[in-house]
Amino acid sequence: GDSVTQTEGLVTLTEGLPVMLNCTYQTIYSNPFLFWYVHYLNESPRLLLKSSTDNKRTEHQGFHATLHKSSSSFHLQKSSAQLSDSALYYCALSVNVGDNSKLIWGLGTSLVVNP
Amino acid sequence: EAAVTQSPRSKVAVTGGKVTLSCHQTNNHDYMYWYRQDTGHGLRLIHYSYVADSTEKGDIPDGYKASRPSQENFSLILELASLSQTAVYFCASSGDWGSQNTLYFGAGTRLSVL
């Protein structure tokens, strides 16, 4: 079935180092839509970025991700981590199934950025 | 800016008691969702609705009921709360069920069942 895998439950970094949060997916449908949502403590989860275009880099708030259908990946990256990036990050996959749509969530990766 | 408001923000309930979590959105969205968040399980869909007076089961509906009396309001009801239902609950709305649609979340309700 359709699934999303976020291999790291917890990523701990020192401020200034690059961030890479892994996301891979499985689906039988040919036009997946991939999302990254971010959940800061005591706030609402919100969309960080999304993409359905193969090999096109999508950027928002210093983060970027590129959907690679060949490897079924949508890794989230940032060149330099900031303390304020500490949050829970969810990767999600959406596919159209007939007239409906399915949204499948990864388990989330908690990013902790230390001084 | 999309707005989804949940109440209460936190609640302590006794085992076997009835709990109602409320959600109100001002986005004029047709779709509303209830998720629960647990460490190690991520976000799991409990119930959703795409029109007033109709609800649909999500992936983990057992032990929960939902009510959508109007487009703006969507409630989650635990008739007989159990310890295993201790979690953070999020309501969300979206403009469509299409694959590209963004979900707008509320701030969450932290429920502790004792």
JSON list of C-alpha atoms in Angstrom, two decimals:
[
{"chain": "A", "resi": 1, "resn": "GLY", "atom": "CA", "xyz": [0.00, 0.00, 0.00]},
{"chain": "A", "resi": 2, "resn": "ASP", "atom": "CA", "xyz": [0.90, 3.65, 0.03]},
{"chain": "A", "resi": 3, "resn": "SER", "atom": "CA", "xyz": [3.35, 4.71, 2.71]},
{"chain": "A", "resi": 4, "resn": "VAL", "atom": "CA", "xyz": [5.73, 7.42, 3.85]},
{"chain": "A", "resi": 5, "resn": "THR", "atom": "CA", "xyz": [8.96, 6.70, 5.66]},
{"chain": "A", "resi": 6, "resn": "GLN", "atom": "CA", "xyz": [10.86, 9.18, 7.74]},
{"chain": "A", "resi": 7, "resn": "THR", "atom": "CA", "xyz": [13.88, 7.23, 8.87]},
{"chain": "A", "resi": 8, "resn": "GLU", "atom": "CA", "xyz": [14.92, 9.47, 11.76]},
{"chain": "A", "resi": 9, "resn": "GLY", "atom": "CA", "xyz": [12.68, 9.97, 14.74]},
{"chain": "A", "resi": 10, "resn": "LEU", "atom": "CA", "xyz": [15.10, 12.48, 16.24]},
{"chain": "A", "resi": 11, "resn": "VAL", "atom": "CA", "xyz": [17.78, 14.60, 14.66]},
{"chain": "A", "resi": 12, "resn": "THR", "atom": "CA", "xyz": [20.05, 16.66, 16.89]},
{"chain": "A", "resi": 13, "resn": "LEU", "atom": "CA", "xyz": [22.26, 19.33, 15.34]},
{"chain": "A", "resi": 14, "resn": "THR", "atom": "CA", "xyz": [24.49, 22.17, 16.30]},
{"chain": "A", "resi": 15, "resn": "GLU", "atom": "CA", "xyz": [23.45, 25.60, 15.11]},
{"chain": "A", "resi": 16, "resn": "GLY", "atom": "CA", "xyz": [25.00, 26.49, 11.77]},
{"chain": "A", "resi": 17, "resn": "LEU", "atom": "CA", "xyz": [25.28, 22.95, 10.48]},
{"chain": "A", "resi": 18, "resn": "PRO", "atom": "CA", "xyz": [23.26, 21.78, 7.46]},
{"chain": "A", "resi": 19, "resn": "VAL", "atom": "CA", "xyz": [19.91, 20.08, 7.94]},
{"chain": "A", "resi": 20, "resn": "MET", "atom": "CA", "xyz": [18.68, 17.08, 6.01]},
{"chain": "A", "resi": 21, "resn": "LEU", "atom": "CA", "xyz": [15.54, 15.25, 7.01]},
{"chain": "A", "resi": 22, "resn": "ASN", "atom": "CA", "xyz": [14.81, 12.15, 5.00]},
{"chain": "A", "resi": 23, "resn": "CYS", "atom": "CA", "xyz": [11.48, 11.29, 3.42]},
{"chain": "A", "resi": 24, "resn": "THR", "atom": "CA", "xyz": [10.79, 8.44, 1.05]},
{"chain": "A", "resi": 25, "resn": "TYR", "atom": "CA", "xyz": [7.46, 7.20, -0.13]},
{"chain": "A", "resi": 26, "resn": "GLN", "atom": "CA", "xyz": [5.77, 4.30, -1.82]},
{"chain": "A", "resi": 27, "resn": "THR", "atom": "CA", "xyz": [2.72, 4.57, -4.02]},
{"chain": "A", "resi": 28, "resn": "ILE", "atom": "CA", "xyz": [1.26, 2.86, -7.04]},
{"chain": "A", "resi": 29, "resn": "TYR", "atom": "CA", "xyz": [-0.20, 6.12, -8.28]},
{"chain": "A", "resi": 30, "resn": "SER", "atom": "CA", "xyz": [1.74, 8.09, -10.85]},
{"chain": "A", "resi": 31, "resn": "ASN", "atom": "CA", "xyz": [1.10, 11.65, -9.70]},
{"chain": "A", "resi": 32, "resn": "PRO", "atom": "CA", "xyz": [1.97, 11.94, -6.04]},
{"chain": "A", "resi": 33, "resn": "PHE", "atom": "CA", "xyz": [1.90, 15.24, -4.19]},
{"chain": "A", "resi": 34, "resn": "LEU", "atom": "CA", "xyz": [4.44, 15.55, -1.40]},
{"chain": "A", "resi": 35, "resn": "PHE", "atom": "CA", "xyz": [4.27, 17.89, 1.56]},
{"chain": "A", "resi": 36, "resn": "TRP", "atom": "CA", "xyz": [6.41, 18.94, 4.49]},
{"chain": "A", "resi": 37, "resn": "TYR", "atom": "CA", "xyz": [4.52, 20.24, 7.50]},
{"chain": "A", "resi": 38, "resn": "VAL", "atom": "CA", "xyz": [6.24, 21.79, 10.50]},
{"chain": "A", "resi": 39, "resn": "HIS", "atom": "CA", "xyz": [4.94, 21.75, 14.06]},
{"chain": "A", "resi": 40, "resn": "TYR", "atom": "CA", "xyz": [6.56, 24.19, 16.45]},
{"chain": "A", "resi": 41, "resn": "LEU", "atom": "CA", "xyz": [5.94, 23.62, 20.15]},
{"chain": "A", "resi": 42, "resn": "ASN", "atom": "CA", "xyz": [2.67, 25.19, 21.32]},
{"chain": "A", "resi": 43, "resn": "GLU", "atom": "CA", "xyz": [1.68, 26.18, 17.81]},
{"chain": "A", "resi": 44, "resn": "SER", "atom": "CA", "xyz": [-0.48, 24.66, 15.10]},
{"chain": "A", "resi": 45, "resn": "PRO", "atom": "CA", "xyz": [1.14, 22.38, 12.53]},
{"chain": "A", "resi": 46, "resn": "ARG", "atom": "CA", "xyz": [1.43, 24.26, 9.27]},
{"chain": "A", "resi": 47, "resn": "LEU", "atom": "CA", "xyz": [2.53, 23.69, 5.71]},
{"chain": "A", "resi": 48, "resn": "LEU", "atom": "CA", "xyz": [6.19, 24.31, 5.05]},
{"chain": "A", "resi": 49, "resn": "LEU", "atom": "CA", "xyz": [6.38, 23.37, 1.38]},
{"chain": "A", "resi": 50, "resn": "LYS", "atom": "CA", "xyz": [4.83, 21.07, -1.19]},
{"chain": "A", "resi": 51, "resn": "SER", "atom": "CA", "xyz": [5.54, 19.74, -4.64]},
{"chain": "A", "resi": 52, "resn": "SER", "atom": "CA", "xyz": [4.30, 17.44, -7.36]},
{"chain": "A", "resi": 53, "resn": "THR", "atom": "CA", "xyz": [6.83, 18.33, -10.04]},
{"chain": "A", "resi": 54, "resn": "ASP", "atom": "CA", "xyz": [9.63, 15.87, -10.63]},
{"chain": "A", "resi": 55, "resn": "ASN", "atom": "CA", "xyz": [13.17, 17.18, -10.16]},
{"chain": "A", "resi": 56, "resn": "LYS", "atom": "CA", "xyz": [12.06, 20.73, -9.35]},
{"chain": "A", "resi": 57, "resn": "ARG", "atom": "CA", "xyz": [13.44, 22.40, -6.22]},
{"chain": "A", "resi": 58, "resn": "THR", "atom": "CA", "xyz": [10.81, 23.97, -3.97]},
{"chain": "A", "resi": 59, "resn": "GLU", "atom": "CA", "xyz": [11.87, 26.54, -1.38]},
{"chain": "A", "resi": 60, "resn": "HIS", "atom": "CA", "xyz": [10.26, 28.27, 1.58]},
{"chain": "A", "resi": 61, "resn": "GLN", "atom": "CA", "xyz": [11.61, 30.00, 4.66]},
{"chain": "A", "resi": 62, "resn": "GLY", "atom": "CA", "xyz": [15.16, 28.85, 3.98]},
{"chain": "A", "resi": 63, "resn": "PHE", "atom": "CA", "xyz": [14.18, 25.21, 3.57]},
{"chain": "A", "resi": 64, "resn": "HIS", "atom": "CA", "xyz": [14.12, 23.39, 0.27]},
{"chain": "A", "resi": 65, "resn": "ALA", "atom": "CA", "xyz": [13.14, 20.02, -1.08]},
{"chain": "A", "resi": 66, "resn": "THR", "atom": "CA", "xyz": [13.17, 18.35, -4.47]},
{"chain": "A", "resi": 67, "resn": "LEU", "atom": "CA", "xyz": [10.78, 15.61, -5.47]},
{"chain": "A", "resi": 68, "resn": "HIS", "atom": "CA", "xyz": [12.68, 12.78, -7.14]},
{"chain": "A", "resi": 69, "resn": "LYS", "atom": "CA", "xyz": [10.24, 10.28, -8.52]},
{"chain": "A", "resi": 70, "resn": "SER", "atom": "CA", "xyz": [13.06, 8.00, -9.65]},
{"chain": "A", "resi": 71, "resn": "SER", "atom": "CA", "xyz": [14.07, 7.41, -6.05]},
{"chain": "A", "resi": 72, "resn": "SER", "atom": "CA", "xyz": [10.66, 8.19, -4.48]},
{"chain": "A", "resi": 73, "resn": "SER", "atom": "CA", "xyz": [12.22, 10.79, -2.23]},
{"chain": "A", "resi": 74, "resn": "PHE", "atom": "CA", "xyz": [11.39, 14.27, -0.96]},
{"chain": "A", "resi": 75, "resn": "HIS", "atom": "CA", "xyz": [14.13, 15.13, 1.53]},
{"chain": "A", "resi": 76, "resn": "LEU", "atom": "CA", "xyz": [13.97, 18.41, 3.42]},
{"chain": "A", "resi": 77, "resn": "GLN", "atom": "CA", "xyz": [17.17, 20.45, 3.52]},
{"chain": "A", "resi": 78, "resn": "LYS", "atom": "CA", "xyz": [18.50, 23.69, 4.88]},
{"chain": "A", "resi": 79, "resn": "SER", "atom": "CA", "xyz": [22.03, 24.99, 4.50]},
{"chain": "A", "resi": 80, "resn": "SER", "atom": "CA", "xyz": [22.44, 26.26, 8.05]},
{"chain": "A", "resi": 81, "resn": "ALA", "atom": "CA", "xyz": [20.33, 25.26, 11.05]},
{"chain": "A", "resi": 82, "resn": "GLN", "atom": "CA", "xyz": [19.01, 27.90, 13.42]},
{"chain": "A", "resi": 83, "resn": "LEU", "atom": "CA", "xyz": [17.84, 27.46, 16.98]},
{"chain": "A", "resi": 84, "resn": "SER", "atom": "CA", "xyz": [14.36, 28.46, 15.87]},
{"chain": "A", "resi": 85, "resn": "ASP", "atom": "CA", "xyz": [14.21, 25.49, 13.49]},
{"chain": "A", "resi": 86, "resn": "SER", "atom": "CA", "xyz": [13.71, 23.14, 16.43]},
{"chain": "A", "resi": 87, "resn": "ALA", "atom": "CA", "xyz": [10.35, 21.54, 15.74]},
{"chain": "A", "resi": 88, "resn": "LEU", "atom": "CA", "xyz": [8.57, 18.37, 14.63]},
{"chain": "A", "resi": 89, "resn": "TYR", "atom": "CA", "xyz": [8.59, 17.88, 10.87]},
{"chain": "A", "resi": 90, "resn": "TYR", "atom": "CA", "xyz": [6.09, 15.70, 9.04]},
{"chain": "A", "resi": 91, "resn": "CYS", "atom": "CA", "xyz": [6.39, 14.45, 5.51]},
{"chain": "A", "resi": 92, "resn": "ALA", "atom": "CA", "xyz": [3.09, 13.56, 3.84]},
{"chain": "A", "resi": 93, "resn": "LEU", "atom": "CA", "xyz": [2.01, 11.99, 0.57]},
{"chain": "A", "resi": 94, "resn": "SER", "atom": "CA", "xyz": [-1.24, 12.75, -1.20]},
{"chain": "A", "resi": 95, "resn": "VAL", "atom": "CA", "xyz": [-2.60, 10.83, -4.13]},
{"chain": "A", "resi": 96, "resn": "ASN", "atom": "CA", "xyz": [-5.82, 11.06, -6.08]},
{"chain": "A", "resi": 97, "resn": "VAL", "atom": "CA", "xyz": [-7.81, 7.87, -5.95]},
{"chain": "A", "resi": 98, "resn": "GLY", "atom": "CA", "xyz": [-10.69, 8.13, -8.40]},
{"chain": "A", "resi": 99, "resn": "ASP", "atom": "CA", "xyz": [-12.81, 11.05, -7.25]},
{"chain": "A", "resi": 100, "resn": "ASN", "atom": "CA", "xyz": [-11.18, 11.09, -3.85]},
{"chain": "A", "resi": 101, "resn": "SER", "atom": "CA", "xyz": [-7.76, 11.66, -2.39]},
{"chain": "A", "resi": 102, "resn": "LYS", "atom": "CA", "xyz": [-5.67, 9.96, 0.26]},
{"chain": "A", "resi": 103, "resn": "LEU", "atom": "CA", "xyz": [-3.24, 11.71, 2.57]},
{"chain": "A", "resi": 104, "resn": "ILE", "atom": "CA", "xyz": [-0.61, 9.50, 4.17]},
{"chain": "A", "resi": 105, "resn": "TRP", "atom": "CA", "xyz": [1.62, 10.84, 6.91]},
{"chain": "A", "resi": 106, "resn": "GLY", "atom": "CA", "xyz": [5.09, 9.88, 7.97]},
{"chain": "A", "resi": 107, "resn": "LEU", "atom": "CA", "xyz": [5.74, 9.39, 11.68]},
{"chain": "A", "resi": 108, "resn": "GLY", "atom": "CA", "xyz": [7.53, 12.70, 11.96]},
{"chain": "A", "resi": 109, "resn": "THR", "atom": "CA", "xyz": [11.11, 13.76, 12.68]},
{"chain": "A", "resi": 110, "resn": "SER", "atom": "CA", "xyz": [11.87, 15.84, 15.72]},
{"chain": "A", "resi": 111, "resn": "LEU", "atom": "CA", "xyz": [14.65, 18.32, 14.97]},
{"chain": "A", "resi": 112, "resn": "VAL", "atom": "CA", "xyz": [16.58, 19.73, 17.92]},
{"chain": "A", "resi": 113, "resn": "VAL", "atom": "CA", "xyz": [19.08, 22.49, 17.20]},
{"chain": "A", "resi": 114, "resn": "ASN", "atom": "CA", "xyz": [21.56, 23.23, 19.97]},
{"chain": "A", "resi": 115, "resn": "PRO", "atom": "CA", "xyz": [23.77, 26.29, 20.40]},
{"chain": "B", "resi": 1, "resn": "GLU", "atom": "CA", "xyz": [-5.28, 33.93, 7.08]},
{"chain": "B", "resi": 2, "resn": "ALA", "atom": "CA", "xyz": [-7.03, 30.62, 7.59]},
{"chain": "B", "resi": 3, "resn": "ALA", "atom": "CA", "xyz": [-8.36, 30.13, 11.09]},
{"chain": "B", "resi": 4, "resn": "VAL", "atom": "CA", "xyz": [-9.19, 26.93, 12.93]},
{"chain": "B", "resi": 5, "resn": "THR", "atom": "CA", "xyz": [-10.05, 27.22, 16.60]},
{"chain": "B", "resi": 6, "resn": "GLN", "atom": "CA", "xyz": [-10.20, 24.30, 18.99]},
{"chain": "B", "resi": 7, "resn": "SER", "atom": "CA", "xyz": [-11.69, 24.15, 22.46]},
{"chain": "B", "resi": 8, "resn": "PRO", "atom": "CA", "xyz": [-10.79, 23.33, 25.09]},
{"chain": "B", "resi": 9, "resn": "ARG", "atom": "CA", "xyz": [-7.02, 23.61, 24.74]},
{"chain": "B", "resi": 10, "resn": "SER", "atom": "CA", "xyz": [-6.55, 21.02, 27.42]},
{"chain": "B", "resi": 11, "resn": "LYS", "atom": "CA", "xyz": [-8.77, 18.70, 29.36]},
{"chain": "B", "resi": 12, "resn": "VAL", "atom": "CA", "xyz": [-8.53, 16.11, 32.08]},
{"chain": "B", "resi": 13, "resn": "ALA", "atom": "CA", "xyz": [-11.20, 13.44, 31.93]},
{"chain": "B", "resi": 14, "resn": "VAL", "atom": "CA", "xyz": [-12.02, 10.39, 34.01]},
{"chain": "B", "resi": 15, "resn": "THR", "atom": "CA", "xyz": [-12.11, 6.92, 32.56]},
{"chain": "B", "resi": 16, "resn": "GLY", "atom": "CA", "xyz": [-15.61, 6.12, 31.37]},
{"chain": "B", "resi": 17, "resn": "GLY", "atom": "CA", "xyz": [-16.65, 9.75, 31.15]},
{"chain": "B", "resi": 18, "resn": "LYS", "atom": "CA", "xyz": [-17.89, 11.58, 28.10]},
{"chain": "B", "resi": 19, "resn": "VAL", "atom": "CA", "xyz": [-15.61, 14.07, 26.37]},
{"chain": "B", "resi": 20, "resn": "THR", "atom": "CA", "xyz": [-16.48, 16.49, 23.59]},
{"chain": "B", "resi": 21, "resn": "LEU", "atom": "CA", "xyz": [-13.81, 18.35, 21.69]},
{"chain": "B", "resi": 22, "resn": "SER", "atom": "CA", "xyz": [-14.94, 21.25, 19.55]},
{"chain": "B", "resi": 23, "resn": "CYS", "atom": "CA", "xyz": [-13.55, 22.80, 16.40]},
{"chain": "B", "resi": 24, "resn": "HIS", "atom": "CA", "xyz": [-14.61, 25.94, 14.56]},
{"chain": "B", "resi": 25, "resn": "GLN", "atom": "CA", "xyz": [-13.24, 27.20, 11.26]},
{"chain": "B", "resi": 26, "resn": "THR", "atom": "CA", "xyz": [-13.71, 30.50, 9.50]},
{"chain": "B", "resi": 27, "resn": "ASN", "atom": "CA", "xyz": [-12.07, 29.42, 6.25]},
{"chain": "B", "resi": 28, "resn": "ASN", "atom": "CA", "xyz": [-15.28, 28.56, 4.43]},
{"chain": "B", "resi": 29, "resn": "HIS", "atom": "CA", "xyz": [-13.76, 25.12, 3.85]},
{"chain": "B", "resi": 30, "resn": "ASP", "atom": "CA", "xyz": [-15.87, 22.11, 3.05]},
{"chain": "B", "resi": 31, "resn": "TYR", "atom": "CA", "xyz": [-13.49, 19.53, 4.50]},
{"chain": "B", "resi": 32, "resn": "MET", "atom": "CA", "xyz": [-12.73, 19.11, 8.18]},
{"chain": "B", "resi": 33, "resn": "TYR", "atom": "CA", "xyz": [-10.66, 16.47, 9.94]},
{"chain": "B", "resi": 34, "resn": "TRP", "atom": "CA", "xyz": [-9.83, 15.16, 13.38]},
{"chain": "B", "resi": 35, "resn": "TYR", "atom": "CA", "xyz": [-6.37, 13.75, 13.98]},
{"chain": "B", "resi": 36, "resn": "ARG", "atom": "CA", "xyz": [-4.66, 12.44, 17.05]},
{"chain": "B", "resi": 37, "resn": "GLN", "atom": "CA", "xyz": [-0.95, 12.83, 17.64]},
{"chain": "B", "resi": 38, "resn": "ASP", "atom": "CA", "xyz": [1.05, 10.33, 19.63]},
{"chain": "B", "resi": 39, "resn": "THR", "atom": "CA", "xyz": [4.78, 10.00, 19.94]},
{"chain": "B", "resi": 40, "resn": "GLY", "atom": "CA", "xyz": [5.92, 7.26, 17.62]},
{"chain": "B", "resi": 41, "resn": "HIS", "atom": "CA", "xyz": [2.68, 7.24, 15.65]},
{"chain": "B", "resi": 42, "resn": "GLY", "atom": "CA", "xyz": [2.64, 10.66, 14.05]},
{"chain": "B", "resi": 43, "resn": "LEU", "atom": "CA", "xyz": [-0.72, 12.03, 12.95]},
{"chain": "B", "resi": 44, "resn": "ARG", "atom": "CA", "xyz": [-3.56, 9.56, 12.57]},
{"chain": "B", "resi": 45, "resn": "LEU", "atom": "CA", "xyz": [-6.92, 10.39, 11.03]},
{"chain": "B", "resi": 46, "resn": "ILE", "atom": "CA", "xyz": [-9.93, 9.64, 13.24]},
{"chain": "B", "resi": 47, "resn": "HIS", "atom": "CA", "xyz": [-12.89, 11.11, 11.38]},
{"chain": "B", "resi": 48, "resn": "TYR", "atom": "CA", "xyz": [-13.44, 13.60, 8.62]},
{"chain": "B", "resi": 49, "resn": "SER", "atom": "CA", "xyz": [-16.34, 15.39, 6.96]},
{"chain": "B", "resi": 50, "resn": "TYR", "atom": "CA", "xyz": [-16.90, 17.03, 3.61]},
{"chain": "B", "resi": 51, "resn": "VAL", "atom": "CA", "xyz": [-20.38, 18.41, 4.16]},
{"chain": "B", "resi": 52, "resn": "ALA", "atom": "CA", "xyz": [-22.57, 19.43, 7.08]},
{"chain": "B", "resi": 53, "resn": "ASP", "atom": "CA", "xyz": [-24.58, 16.67, 8.74]},
{"chain": "B", "resi": 54, "resn": "SER", "atom": "CA", "xyz": [-22.30, 13.99, 7.36]},
{"chain": "B", "resi": 55, "resn": "THR", "atom": "CA", "xyz": [-19.14, 12.39, 8.74]},
{"chain": "B", "resi": 56, "resn": "GLU", "atom": "CA", "xyz": [-16.82, 9.67, 7.54]},
{"chain": "B", "resi": 57, "resn": "LYS", "atom": "CA", "xyz": [-14.55, 7.25, 9.37]},
{"chain": "B", "resi": 58, "resn": "GLY", "atom": "CA", "xyz": [-10.85, 7.74, 9.09]},
{"chain": "B", "resi": 59, "resn": "ASP", "atom": "CA", "xyz": [-8.11, 5.26, 9.87]},
{"chain": "B", "resi": 60, "resn": "ILE", "atom": "CA", "xyz": [-8.70, 4.87, 13.63]},
{"chain": "B", "resi": 61, "resn": "PRO", "atom": "CA", "xyz": [-12.39, 5.63, 14.33]},
{"chain": "B", "resi": 62, "resn": "ASP", "atom": "CA", "xyz": [-13.01, 3.08, 17.08]},
{"chain": "B", "resi": 63, "resn": "GLY", "atom": "CA", "xyz": [-14.03, 4.70, 20.35]},
{"chain": "B", "resi": 64, "resn": "TYR", "atom": "CA", "xyz": [-14.78, 8.04, 18.69]},
{"chain": "B", "resi": 65, "resn": "LYS", "atom": "CA", "xyz": [-17.80, 9.70, 17.15]},
{"chain": "B", "resi": 66, "resn": "ALA", "atom": "CA", "xyz": [-17.93, 12.90, 15.16]},
{"chain": "B", "resi": 67, "resn": "SER", "atom": "CA", "xyz": [-20.56, 15.51, 14.49]},
{"chain": "B", "resi": 68, "resn": "ARG", "atom": "CA", "xyz": [-20.69, 18.20, 11.79]},
{"chain": "B", "resi": 69, "resn": "PRO", "atom": "CA", "xyz": [-23.76, 20.36, 12.54]},
{"chain": "B", "resi": 70, "resn": "SER", "atom": "CA", "xyz": [-22.66, 23.15, 10.20]},
{"chain": "B", "resi": 71, "resn": "GLN", "atom": "CA", "xyz": [-19.90, 23.91, 7.72]},
{"chain": "B", "resi": 72, "resn": "GLU", "atom": "CA", "xyz": [-18.00, 25.80, 10.41]},
{"chain": "B", "resi": 73, "resn": "ASN", "atom": "CA", "xyz": [-18.22, 23.33, 13.29]},
{"chain": "B", "resi": 74, "resn": "PHE", "atom": "CA", "xyz": [-16.91, 19.83, 13.75]},
{"chain": "B", "resi": 75, "resn": "SER", "atom": "CA", "xyz": [-16.90, 18.00, 17.08]},
{"chain": "B", "resi": 76, "resn": "LEU", "atom": "CA", "xyz": [-15.16, 14.86, 18.26]},
{"chain": "B", "resi": 77, "resn": "ILE", "atom": "CA", "xyz": [-16.97, 12.85, 20.90]},
{"chain": "B", "resi": 78, "resn": "LEU", "atom": "CA", "xyz": [-15.56, 10.23, 23.22]},
{"chain": "B", "resi": 79, "resn": "GLU", "atom": "CA", "xyz": [-18.61, 8.56, 24.74]},
{"chain": "B", "resi": 80, "resn": "LEU", "atom": "CA", "xyz": [-16.62, 6.41, 27.17]},
{"chain": "B", "resi": 81, "resn": "ALA", "atom": "CA", "xyz": [-13.14, 7.84, 27.53]},
{"chain": "B", "resi": 82, "resn": "SER", "atom": "CA", "xyz": [-10.33, 5.36, 28.07]},
{"chain": "B", "resi": 83, "resn": "LEU", "atom": "CA", "xyz": [-6.72, 5.67, 29.17]},
{"chain": "B", "resi": 84, "resn": "SER", "atom": "CA", "xyz": [-5.56, 4.83, 25.64]},
{"chain": "B", "resi": 85, "resn": "GLN", "atom": "CA", "xyz": [-7.25, 7.97, 24.35]},
{"chain": "B", "resi": 86, "resn": "THR", "atom": "CA", "xyz": [-4.81, 10.22, 26.15]},
{"chain": "B", "resi": 87, "resn": "ALA", "atom": "CA", "xyz": [-3.22, 12.18, 23.31]},
{"chain": "B", "resi": 88, "resn": "VAL", "atom": "CA", "xyz": [-3.10, 15.54, 21.58]},
{"chain": "B", "resi": 89, "resn": "TYR", "atom": "CA", "xyz": [-5.99, 16.04, 19.17]},
{"chain": "B", "resi": 90, "resn": "PHE", "atom": "CA", "xyz": [-5.83, 18.30, 16.16]},
{"chain": "B", "resi": 91, "resn": "CYS", "atom": "CA", "xyz": [-8.64, 19.59, 14.02]},
{"chain": "B", "resi": 92, "resn": "ALA", "atom": "CA", "xyz": [-7.91, 20.70, 10.48]},
{"chain": "B", "resi": 93, "resn": "SER", "atom": "CA", "xyz": [-9.76, 22.05, 7.48]},
{"chain": "B", "resi": 94, "resn": "SER", "atom": "CA", "xyz": [-9.10, 22.14, 3.76]},
{"chain": "B", "resi": 95, "resn": "GLY", "atom": "CA", "xyz": [-10.81, 23.60, 0.76]},
{"chain": "B", "resi": 96, "resn": "ASP", "atom": "CA", "xyz": [-11.03, 20.35, -1.12]},
{"chain": "B", "resi": 97, "resn": "TRP", "atom": "CA", "xyz": [-10.10, 16.71, -0.87]},
{"chain": "B", "resi": 98, "resn": "GLY", "atom": "CA", "xyz": [-7.83, 17.04, -3.88]},
{"chain": "B", "resi": 99, "resn": "SER", "atom": "CA", "xyz": [-4.25, 15.92, -3.58]},
{"chain": "B", "resi": 100, "resn": "GLN", "atom": "CA", "xyz": [-2.74, 19.39, -3.73]},
{"chain": "B", "resi": 101, "resn": "ASN", "atom": "CA", "xyz": [-4.82, 20.92, -0.99]},
{"chain": "B", "resi": 102, "resn": "THR", "atom": "CA", "xyz": [-3.22, 22.31, 2.12]},
{"chain": "B", "resi": 103, "resn": "LEU", "atom": "CA", "xyz": [-4.52, 21.44, 5.55]},
{"chain": "B", "resi": 104, "resn": "TYR", "atom": "CA", "xyz": [-4.99, 24.24, 8.08]},
{"chain": "B", "resi": 105, "resn": "PHE", "atom": "CA", "xyz": [-4.67, 23.03, 11.64]},
{"chain": "B", "resi": 106, "resn": "GLY", "atom": "CA", "xyz": [-5.94, 24.24, 14.96]},
{"chain": "B", "resi": 107, "resn": "ALA", "atom": "CA", "xyz": [-3.67, 24.61, 17.95]},
{"chain": "B", "resi": 108, "resn": "GLY", "atom": "CA", "xyz": [-4.59, 21.23, 19.39]},
{"chain": "B", "resi": 109, "resn": "THR", "atom": "CA", "xyz": [-6.33, 19.89, 22.47]},
{"chain": "B", "resi": 110, "resn": "ARG", "atom": "CA", "xyz": [-4.26, 18.01, 25.01]},
{"chain": "B", "resi": 111, "resn": "LEU", "atom": "CA", "xyz": [-6.48, 15.33, 26.54]},
{"chain": "B", "resi": 112, "resn": "SER", "atom": "CA", "xyz": [-5.47, 13.37, 29.60]},
{"chain": "B", "resi": 113, "resn": "VAL", "atom": "CA", "xyz": [-7.71, 10.50, 30.64]},
{"chain": "B", "resi": 114, "resn": "LEU", "atom": "CA", "xyz": [-7.13, 9.36, 34.22]}
]
